[in-house]
CSV table of C-alpha atoms and ligand atoms in Angstrom, one decimal:
chain,number,residue,atom,x,y,z
V,150,MET,CA,-15.0,8.6,-20.2
V,151,THR,CA,-14.7,5.7,-17.7
V,152,GLY,CA,-17.8,4.3,-16.0
V,153,ALA,CA,-18.0,3.8,-12.3
V,154,ASN,CA,-16.8,0.2,-12.5
V,155,GLU,CA,-14.5,0.6,-15.4
V,156,ALA,CA,-10.7,0.6,-14.8
V,157,LEU,CA,-9.0,4.0,-15.2
V,158,LEU,CA,-5.7,2.3,-15.7
V,159,ARG,CA,-5.3,-1.2,-17.2
V,160,VAL,CA,-1.8,-2.6,-17.1
V,161,ASP,CA,-1.2,-5.9,-19.0
V,162,GLY,CA,2.1,-7.8,-19.2
V,163,LEU,CA,4.2,-4.6,-18.7
V,164,GLU,CA,7.9,-5.0,-19.3
V,165,VAL,CA,10.7,-2.5,-18.7
V,166,HIS,CA,14.2,-3.8,-19.4
V,167,PHE,CA,17.5,-2.0,-19.0
V,168,THR,CA,21.0,-2.9,-20.2
V,169,ALA,CA,23.4,-2.9,-17.3
V,170,GLY,CA,27.2,-3.2,-17.5
V,171,ARG,CA,28.7,-5.8,-19.9
V,172,GLY,CA,25.5,-5.9,-21.8
V,173,LYS,CA,23.5,-7.7,-19.1
V,174,LEU,CA,19.8,-7.4,-19.2
V,175,VAL,CA,17.9,-6.0,-16.1
V,176,ARG,CA,14.3,-7.0,-16.2
V,177,ALA,CA,13.3,-4.2,-13.8
V,178,VAL,CA,9.6,-4.7,-14.6
V,179,ASN,CA,8.9,-8.2,-15.6
V,180,GLY,CA,5.3,-8.9,-16.7
V,181,VAL,CA,3.2,-6.7,-14.5
V,182,THR,CA,-0.6,-6.9,-14.8
V,183,PHE,CA,-3.2,-5.0,-12.7
V,184,ASP,CA,-6.2,-2.6,-13.0
V,185,LEU,CA,-6.9,0.6,-11.1
V,186,LEU,CA,-10.4,2.0,-10.7
V,187,PRO,CA,-11.1,5.7,-10.7
V,188,GLY,CA,-10.6,7.2,-7.3
V,189,GLU,CA,-8.9,4.1,-6.0
V,190,THR,CA,-5.5,4.0,-4.0
V,191,LEU,CA,-3.1,1.2,-4.7
V,192,GLY,CA,-0.1,0.8,-2.4
V,193,LEU,CA,3.0,-0.6,-4.0
V,194,VAL,CA,5.5,-2.2,-1.7
V,195,GLY,CA,8.6,-4.3,-1.9
V,196,GLU,CA,12.3,-4.0,-1.1
V,197,SER,CA,14.6,-1.5,-2.6
V,198,GLY,CA,15.5,-2.4,-6.2
V,199,CYS,CA,12.4,-4.5,-6.9
V,200,GLY,CA,11.2,-2.1,-9.7
V,201,LYS,CA,8.6,0.1,-8.0
V,202,SER,CA,9.9,3.4,-9.3
V,203,THR,CA,10.5,2.0,-12.8
V,204,LEU,CA,7.0,0.8,-12.9
V,205,GLY,CA,5.5,4.1,-11.6
V,206,ARG,CA,7.4,6.1,-14.2
V,207,ALA,CA,6.5,3.7,-17.0
V,208,LEU,CA,2.8,4.0,-16.2
V,209,LEU,CA,3.0,7.8,-16.7
V,210,ARG,CA,5.4,7.4,-19.7
V,211,LEU,CA,8.0,9.3,-17.7
V,212,GLY,CA,10.3,6.3,-18.3
V,213,PRO,CA,10.8,3.6,-20.9
V,214,ILE,CA,8.4,0.7,-21.7
V,215,THR,CA,9.9,-2.4,-23.3
V,216,GLY,CA,6.7,-4.4,-23.8
V,217,GLY,CA,3.1,-5.0,-22.8
V,218,HIS,CA,0.2,-2.6,-22.6
V,219,VAL,CA,-0.9,0.3,-20.5
V,220,ARG,CA,-4.3,1.7,-21.1
V,221,PHE,CA,-5.2,5.0,-19.4
V,222,ASP,CA,-8.8,6.0,-19.6
V,223,GLY,CA,-9.3,3.9,-22.7
V,224,SER,CA,-6.2,4.9,-24.7
V,225,ASP,CA,-3.0,2.9,-25.1
V,226,VAL,CA,-0.1,4.9,-23.7
V,227,ALA,CA,2.4,2.2,-24.2
V,228,SER,CA,2.3,2.7,-27.9
V,229,GLY,CA,3.5,6.3,-27.2
V,230,THR,CA,1.5,8.2,-29.8
V,231,ALA,CA,1.8,12.0,-29.3
V,232,ALA,CA,-1.9,12.3,-28.6
V,233,SER,CA,-1.8,9.6,-25.9
V,234,ILE,CA,1.2,11.2,-24.2
V,235,GLU,CA,-0.4,14.7,-24.4
V,236,ARG,CA,-3.5,13.3,-22.7
V,237,LEU,CA,-1.4,11.6,-20.0
V,238,ARG,CA,0.4,14.9,-19.3
V,239,ARG,CA,-3.0,16.7,-18.9
V,240,GLU,CA,-4.6,14.0,-16.7
V,241,THR,CA,-1.8,12.5,-14.5
V,242,ALA,CA,1.0,13.8,-12.3
V,243,MET,CA,3.9,12.4,-10.3
V,244,ILE,CA,5.0,13.3,-6.8
V,245,PHE,CA,8.6,12.6,-6.1
V,246,GLN,CA,10.7,11.6,-3.0
V,247,ASP,CA,12.9,14.6,-3.1
V,248,PRO,CA,10.8,17.8,-3.4
V,249,TYR,CA,13.9,20.0,-3.7
V,250,ASN,CA,15.0,18.2,-6.8
V,251,ALA,CA,11.5,18.0,-8.3
V,252,LEU,CA,11.0,21.8,-8.3
V,253,ASN,CA,13.0,24.1,-10.4
V,254,PRO,CA,15.4,25.9,-8.0
V,255,ARG,CA,15.3,29.2,-10.0
V,256,HIS,CA,11.5,29.5,-10.0
V,257,THR,CA,9.4,30.8,-7.1
V,258,ILE,CA,6.7,28.4,-5.9
V,259,GLY,CA,4.1,30.8,-7.2
V,260,ALA,CA,5.7,31.0,-10.6
V,261,ALA,CA,6.1,27.2,-10.8
V,262,LEU,CA,2.4,26.7,-10.1
V,263,ALA,CA,1.4,29.5,-12.5
V,264,GLU,CA,3.5,27.9,-15.2
V,265,VAL,CA,1.6,24.5,-14.9
V,266,LEU,CA,-1.7,26.3,-15.0
V,267,LEU,CA,-0.8,28.3,-18.1
V,268,VAL,CA,0.7,25.3,-19.9
V,269,GLN,CA,-2.4,23.2,-19.1
V,270,GLY,CA,-4.6,26.0,-20.3
V,271,LYS,CA,-7.3,25.0,-17.9
V,272,VAL,CA,-7.5,28.3,-16.2
V,273,PRO,CA,-8.1,31.7,-18.0
V,274,LYS,CA,-5.0,33.9,-17.7
V,275,GLY,CA,-6.7,36.4,-15.5
V,276,GLU,CA,-7.6,33.8,-12.9
V,277,VAL,CA,-4.2,32.2,-12.6
V,278,LYS,CA,-3.1,34.2,-9.6
V,279,ALA,CA,-6.3,33.4,-7.7
V,280,ARG,CA,-5.9,29.7,-8.6
V,281,VAL,CA,-2.3,29.7,-7.3
V,282,VAL,CA,-3.5,31.1,-4.0
V,283,ALA,CA,-6.3,28.5,-3.9
V,284,LEU,CA,-3.8,25.6,-4.6
V,285,MET,CA,-1.4,26.8,-1.9
V,286,GLU,CA,-4.2,27.0,0.6
V,287,MET,CA,-5.5,23.6,-0.4
V,288,VAL,CA,-2.1,22.0,0.6
V,289,GLY,CA,-1.8,24.1,3.8
V,290,LEU,CA,0.8,26.5,2.5
V,291,SER,CA,0.5,30.2,3.3
V,292,PRO,CA,0.1,32.1,0.0
V,293,ASP,CA,2.8,34.5,1.5
V,294,LEU,CA,5.3,31.8,0.5
V,295,ALA,CA,4.5,32.2,-3.2
V,296,ASP,CA,7.5,34.5,-3.7
V,297,ARG,CA,9.9,32.0,-2.2
V,298,ARG,CA,12.2,29.6,-4.1
V,299,PRO,CA,12.5,26.0,-3.0
V,300,ALA,CA,15.8,26.6,-1.2
V,301,ALA,CA,14.0,29.0,1.1
V,302,LEU,CA,11.3,26.4,2.1
V,303,SER,CA,11.5,23.6,4.7
V,304,GLY,CA,11.3,20.0,3.4
V,305,GLY,CA,7.6,19.7,4.4
V,306,GLN,CA,6.7,23.0,2.8
V,307,CYS,CA,8.6,22.0,-0.3
V,308,GLN,CA,6.7,18.6,-0.5
V,309,ARG,CA,3.4,20.5,-0.1
V,310,ALA,CA,4.5,22.7,-3.0
V,311,GLY,CA,5.2,19.5,-5.0
V,312,ILE,CA,1.7,18.2,-4.2
V,313,ALA,CA,0.2,21.5,-5.1
V,314,ARG,CA,1.9,21.4,-8.5
V,315,ALA,CA,0.6,17.8,-9.0
V,316,LEU,CA,-2.9,19.0,-8.1
V,317,ALA,CA,-2.7,22.0,-10.5
V,318,VAL,CA,-3.0,19.6,-13.3
V,319,GLU,CA,-6.4,18.4,-11.9
V,320,PRO,CA,-5.3,14.9,-12.5
V,321,LYS,CA,-7.3,11.7,-12.5
V,322,LEU,CA,-4.2,9.8,-11.5
V,323,ILE,CA,-1.2,10.6,-9.3
V,324,VAL,CA,1.8,8.4,-8.8
V,325,ALA,CA,3.5,9.3,-5.5
V,326,ASP,CA,7.0,7.7,-5.3
V,327,GLU,CA,8.2,7.5,-1.7
V,328,CYS,CA,6.9,11.0,-1.3
V,329,VAL,CA,7.4,11.1,2.5
V,330,ALA,CA,10.5,9.1,2.8
V,331,ALA,CA,12.9,12.1,2.9
V,332,LEU,CA,10.8,14.0,5.5
V,333,ASP,CA,11.0,14.0,9.4
V,334,VAL,CA,8.6,11.6,11.0
V,335,SER,CA,6.3,14.4,12.4
V,336,ILE,CA,6.2,16.1,8.9
V,337,GLN,CA,5.5,12.7,7.3
V,338,ALA,CA,2.3,12.3,9.3
V,339,GLN,CA,1.2,15.8,8.2
V,340,ILE,CA,1.8,15.1,4.6
V,341,ILE,CA,0.1,11.7,4.8
V,342,ASN,CA,-3.0,13.3,6.4
V,343,LEU,CA,-3.0,15.9,3.7
V,344,MET,CA,-2.9,13.1,1.0
V,345,ILE,CA,-5.8,11.3,2.7
V,346,GLU,CA,-7.8,14.5,2.8
V,347,LEU,CA,-7.1,15.4,-0.8
V,348,LYS,CA,-7.8,12.0,-2.3
V,349,ALA,CA,-11.2,11.9,-0.5
V,350,ARG,CA,-12.0,15.5,-1.7
V,351,MET,CA,-10.8,15.2,-5.2
V,352,LYS,CA,-11.7,11.6,-6.1
V,353,LEU,CA,-8.3,11.0,-7.6
V,354,ALA,CA,-6.7,7.6,-8.2
V,355,LEU,CA,-3.4,7.2,-6.5
V,356,ILE,CA,-0.5,4.8,-6.8
V,357,PHE,CA,1.3,5.1,-3.6
V,358,ILE,CA,4.8,3.7,-3.6
V,359,ALA,CA,6.4,3.3,-0.2
V,360,HIS,CA,8.6,1.0,1.8
V,361,ASP,CA,6.7,2.0,5.0
V,362,LEU,CA,4.0,-0.7,5.4
V,363,GLY,CA,2.2,1.3,8.1
V,364,VAL,CA,1.7,4.3,5.9
V,365,VAL,CA,0.6,2.1,3.0
V,366,ARG,CA,-2.0,0.4,5.2
V,367,ARG,CA,-3.5,3.7,6.3
V,368,LEU,CA,-3.8,5.1,2.8
V,369,SER,CA,-4.5,2.2,0.4
V,370,ASP,CA,-7.7,0.5,-0.8
V,371,ARG,CA,-5.5,-2.3,-2.3
V,372,VAL,CA,-1.9,-3.3,-1.9
V,373,ALA,CA,0.4,-4.8,-4.5
V,374,VAL,CA,3.6,-6.6,-3.3
V,375,MET,CA,6.5,-6.6,-5.8
V,376,TYR,CA,9.4,-8.9,-5.8
V,377,LEU,CA,12.1,-8.6,-8.5
V,378,GLY,CA,10.0,-7.0,-11.2
V,379,ARG,CA,6.8,-8.9,-10.6
V,380,ILE,CA,3.6,-8.5,-8.5
V,381,VAL,CA,3.6,-11.6,-6.3
V,382,GLU,CA,0.5,-10.7,-4.3
V,383,ILE,CA,-2.3,-8.1,-4.8
V,384,GLY,CA,-5.5,-7.7,-3.0
V,385,ARG,CA,-7.6,-5.4,-0.7
V,386,THR,CA,-5.5,-3.9,2.1
V,387,GLU,CA,-7.3,-5.6,4.9
V,388,ASP,CA,-6.9,-9.0,3.2
V,389,VAL,CA,-3.2,-8.7,2.3
V,390,PHE,CA,-2.4,-7.4,5.8
V,391,GLY,CA,-4.9,-9.6,7.6
V,392,GLN,CA,-4.0,-12.9,5.9
V,393,PRO,CA,-0.8,-12.6,3.7
V,394,ARG,CA,-0.6,-15.6,1.4
V,395,HIS,CA,2.7,-15.3,-0.5
V,396,PRO,CA,5.7,-16.4,1.6
V,397,TYR,CA,7.4,-13.1,0.7
V,398,THR,CA,4.5,-11.0,1.9
V,399,ARG,CA,4.4,-13.0,5.1
V,400,ALA,CA,8.1,-12.4,5.6
V,401,LEU,CA,7.6,-8.7,5.1
V,402,MET,CA,4.8,-8.6,7.6
V,403,ARG,CA,6.5,-10.8,10.1
V,404,ALA,CA,9.7,-8.7,10.0
V,405,ILE,CA,7.6,-5.9,11.6
V,406,PRO,CA,6.5,-6.8,15.1
V,407,GLU,CA,2.7,-6.3,15.4
V,408,ILE,CA,2.9,-4.3,12.2
V,409,ASP,CA,4.0,-1.3,14.1
V,410,PRO,CA,2.6,1.6,12.1
V,411,ASP,CA,5.6,3.8,12.9
V,412,ARG,CA,8.1,1.4,11.5
V,413,GLY,CA,9.2,0.9,8.0
V,414,LEU,CA,10.5,-2.2,6.3
V,415,PRO,CA,13.8,-3.3,7.7
V,416,GLN,CA,16.7,-3.2,5.2
V,417,ASP,CA,17.0,-6.9,5.0
V,418,PRO,CA,13.8,-8.5,6.2
V,419,LEU,CA,14.6,-12.0,5.0
V,420,GLY,CA,18.3,-12.5,5.3
V,421,GLY,CA,19.9,-14.8,2.7
V,422,GLU,CA,21.1,-13.6,-0.6
V,423,PRO,CA,20.1,-10.1,-1.6
V,424,PRO,CA,18.1,-10.3,-4.7
V,425,SER,CA,19.6,-9.1,-8.0
V,426,PRO,CA,17.5,-8.5,-11.1
V,427,LEU,CA,20.7,-9.2,-13.1
V,428,ASP,CA,20.7,-13.0,-12.5
V,429,LEU,CA,17.2,-14.1,-12.0
V,430,PRO,CA,17.0,-17.7,-11.0
V,431,ALA,CA,14.9,-20.2,-12.9
V,432,GLY,CA,11.4,-20.6,-11.7
V,433,CYS,CA,10.0,-18.4,-9.0
V,434,ALA,CA,12.6,-15.6,-8.4
V,435,PHE,CA,11.9,-15.8,-4.6
V,436,HIS,CA,12.7,-19.5,-4.3
V,437,PRO,CA,16.3,-19.1,-3.1
V,438,ARG,CA,15.0,-17.2,0.0
V,439,CYS,CA,11.7,-18.9,0.4
V,440,PRO,CA,11.0,-20.9,3.6
V,441,ASP,CA,8.3,-22.9,1.8
V,442,VAL,CA,10.4,-23.8,-1.4
V,443,MET,CA,9.3,-26.9,-3.2
V,444,PRO,CA,11.0,-28.6,-6.2
V,445,VAL,CA,8.5,-27.1,-8.7
V,446,CYS,CA,9.5,-23.6,-7.6
V,447,THR,CA,13.0,-24.0,-9.0
V,448,ARG,CA,11.8,-24.8,-12.5
V,449,ASN,CA,10.3,-22.6,-15.2
V,450,PRO,CA,7.7,-21.4,-15.9
V,451,VAL,CA,7.3,-18.9,-13.1
V,452,PRO,CA,4.2,-19.4,-11.0
V,453,ALA,CA,1.2,-17.6,-12.6
V,454,SER,CA,-0.9,-15.2,-10.5
V,455,ARG,CA,-4.1,-17.0,-9.4
V,456,PRO,CA,-7.0,-16.1,-7.1
V,457,VAL,CA,-6.4,-17.2,-3.5
V,458,GLY,CA,-9.1,-16.2,-1.1
V,459,ALA,CA,-10.0,-12.6,-2.1
V,460,CYS,CA,-6.4,-11.9,-3.3
V,461,ALA,CA,-4.3,-12.9,-6.4
V,462,VAL,CA,-1.1,-14.6,-5.5
V,463,ALA,CA,1.8,-15.9,-7.7
V,464,CYS,CA,3.0,-18.9,-5.7
V,465,HIS,CA,3.1,-22.7,-6.3
V,466,LEU,CA,1.7,-23.2,-2.7
V,467,TYR,CA,-1.7,-22.5,-4.3
V,468,ASP,CA,-1.3,-24.6,-7.5
V,469,ASP,CA,-4.1,-26.8,-6.2
V,470,GLN,CA,-6.6,-24.8,-4.2
V,471,ARG,CA,-8.0,-28.0,-2.7
V,472,THR,CA,-4.8,-28.7,-0.8
V,473,ASP,CA,-5.5,-25.6,1.3
V,474,HIS,CA,-7.8,-27.7,3.5
V,475,HIS,CA,-5.0,-30.3,4.1
V,476,HIS,CA,-2.4,-27.6,4.8
V,477,SER,CA,-4.4,-25.2,6.9
V,478,SER,CA,-1.1,-24.1,8.5
V,479,LEU,CA,-0.3,-22.3,5.2
V,480,GLN,CA,-3.2,-20.0,6.0
V,481,GLN,CA,-1.5,-18.6,9.1
V,482,PRO,CA,1.8,-16.9,9.3
V,483,ARG,CA,4.3,-19.3,10.7
V,484,GLU,CA,6.8,-18.6,13.4
V,485,THR,CA,9.8,-20.1,11.7
V,486,ILE,CA,11.2,-17.4,9.4
V,487,HIS,CA,14.7,-16.2,10.2
V,488,VAL,CA,14.8,-12.4,10.0
E,225,ADP,N1,18.1,3.8,-15.9
E,225,ADP,C1,18.4,2.6,-15.5
E,225,ADP,N2,19.4,1.9,-16.1
E,225,ADP,C2,19.8,0.6,-15.6
E,225,ADP,N3,19.2,0.0,-14.6
E,225,ADP,C3,18.2,0.6,-14.0
E,225,ADP,C4,17.8,2.0,-14.4
E,225,ADP,N4,16.7,2.3,-13.5
E,225,ADP,C5,16.6,1.3,-12.7
E,225,ADP,N5,17.4,0.3,-12.9
E,225,ADP,C6,17.5,-1.0,-12.2
E,225,ADP,O1,16.2,-1.5,-12.2
E,225,ADP,C7,15.9,-2.1,-10.9
E,225,ADP,C8,14.7,-1.5,-10.3
E,225,ADP,O2,15.0,-0.2,-9.9
E,225,ADP,P1,13.9,0.7,-9.2
E,225,ADP,O3,12.7,0.8,-10.1
E,225,ADP,O4,14.5,2.0,-8.9
E,225,ADP,O5,13.5,-0.1,-7.9
E,225,ADP,P2,12.8,0.5,-6.5
E,225,ADP,O6,12.1,1.8,-6.9
E,225,ADP,O7,11.8,-0.6,-6.2
E,225,ADP,O8,13.8,0.6,-5.5
E,225,ADP,C9,17.2,-2.0,-10.1
E,225,ADP,O9,18.0,-3.1,-10.2
E,225,ADP,C10,17.9,-0.8,-10.8
E,225,ADP,O10,19.3,-0.9,-10.6
E,226,MG,MG1,12.3,3.7,-6.0
């Protein structure tokens, strides 16, 4: 349905709000806009609590949507019509952080995969068994394990089973939410290599949520950096990593010496007040921690996303693009951030 250059996913002003204790509003996703092309991988990064999981679930309608639009392959899924949800279920899948929780503990892996195939109706009944074997082989699981329940598998085997179940749908889009975070480092590398291989082979679009910048860099065509419910910077991976523009992105990068591929985000890369989506400050939500804060940053409206170089950045530093020439130091990461 989508042409080569047409977005598979088109997200426009997406909002997801929750009510926390004492009736306080949590704007977990607060006006998110981006497109995803067929076959493209978008890495989604940001500190814990910034809204990555809530966004990922909302995109697949596995979680609530408060406002805005999500178009998947031409149909509006935010409106939530039965037909659009049905379509999403047939063409998208999610891979979760904890593979043990994601799989039904009472079903064998083979039965779980067969069930997806039967529900989807994409494979004739007589071919289900062969397809289960093929799926298991595709993710590097011995078909001998088909009779095992999740508890009898290792973490890595279980995550492979979770990936096989996602692939059983033959999805156009997968959202993978911290899908290696719970695994040992050596197993993480195997699963990442598997994902790289599968996405190349199957031409699927992937939204890869992770706090590990090294992994995101290896896997993603583009990267989106989230801060308190908003995308503050988005662009091609080499541009965002090579020349981060938003002070928050710079701080994330700088907190990792030489962007060591084996290290994840530190727990508190910036110091200062931990962010809370309960009490968003006026203006740019990052301003209380920002090393480059200016008076305009403390006032509403929040800075709009605008093109900066090859990326899009929501930051008042770039209100007047011409000033870039006079402040060329802004183009380079500076040394002065307290980590
Ligand atoms: N069901 C919920 N009810 C209330 N608040 C929620 C709910 N789910 C998430 N939140 C809040 O929304 C914010 C974003 O959470 P989440 O999407 O899990 O962030 P991340 O995945 O980036 O760590 C957090 O402040 C979290 O406490
Ligand atoms: Mg999360």
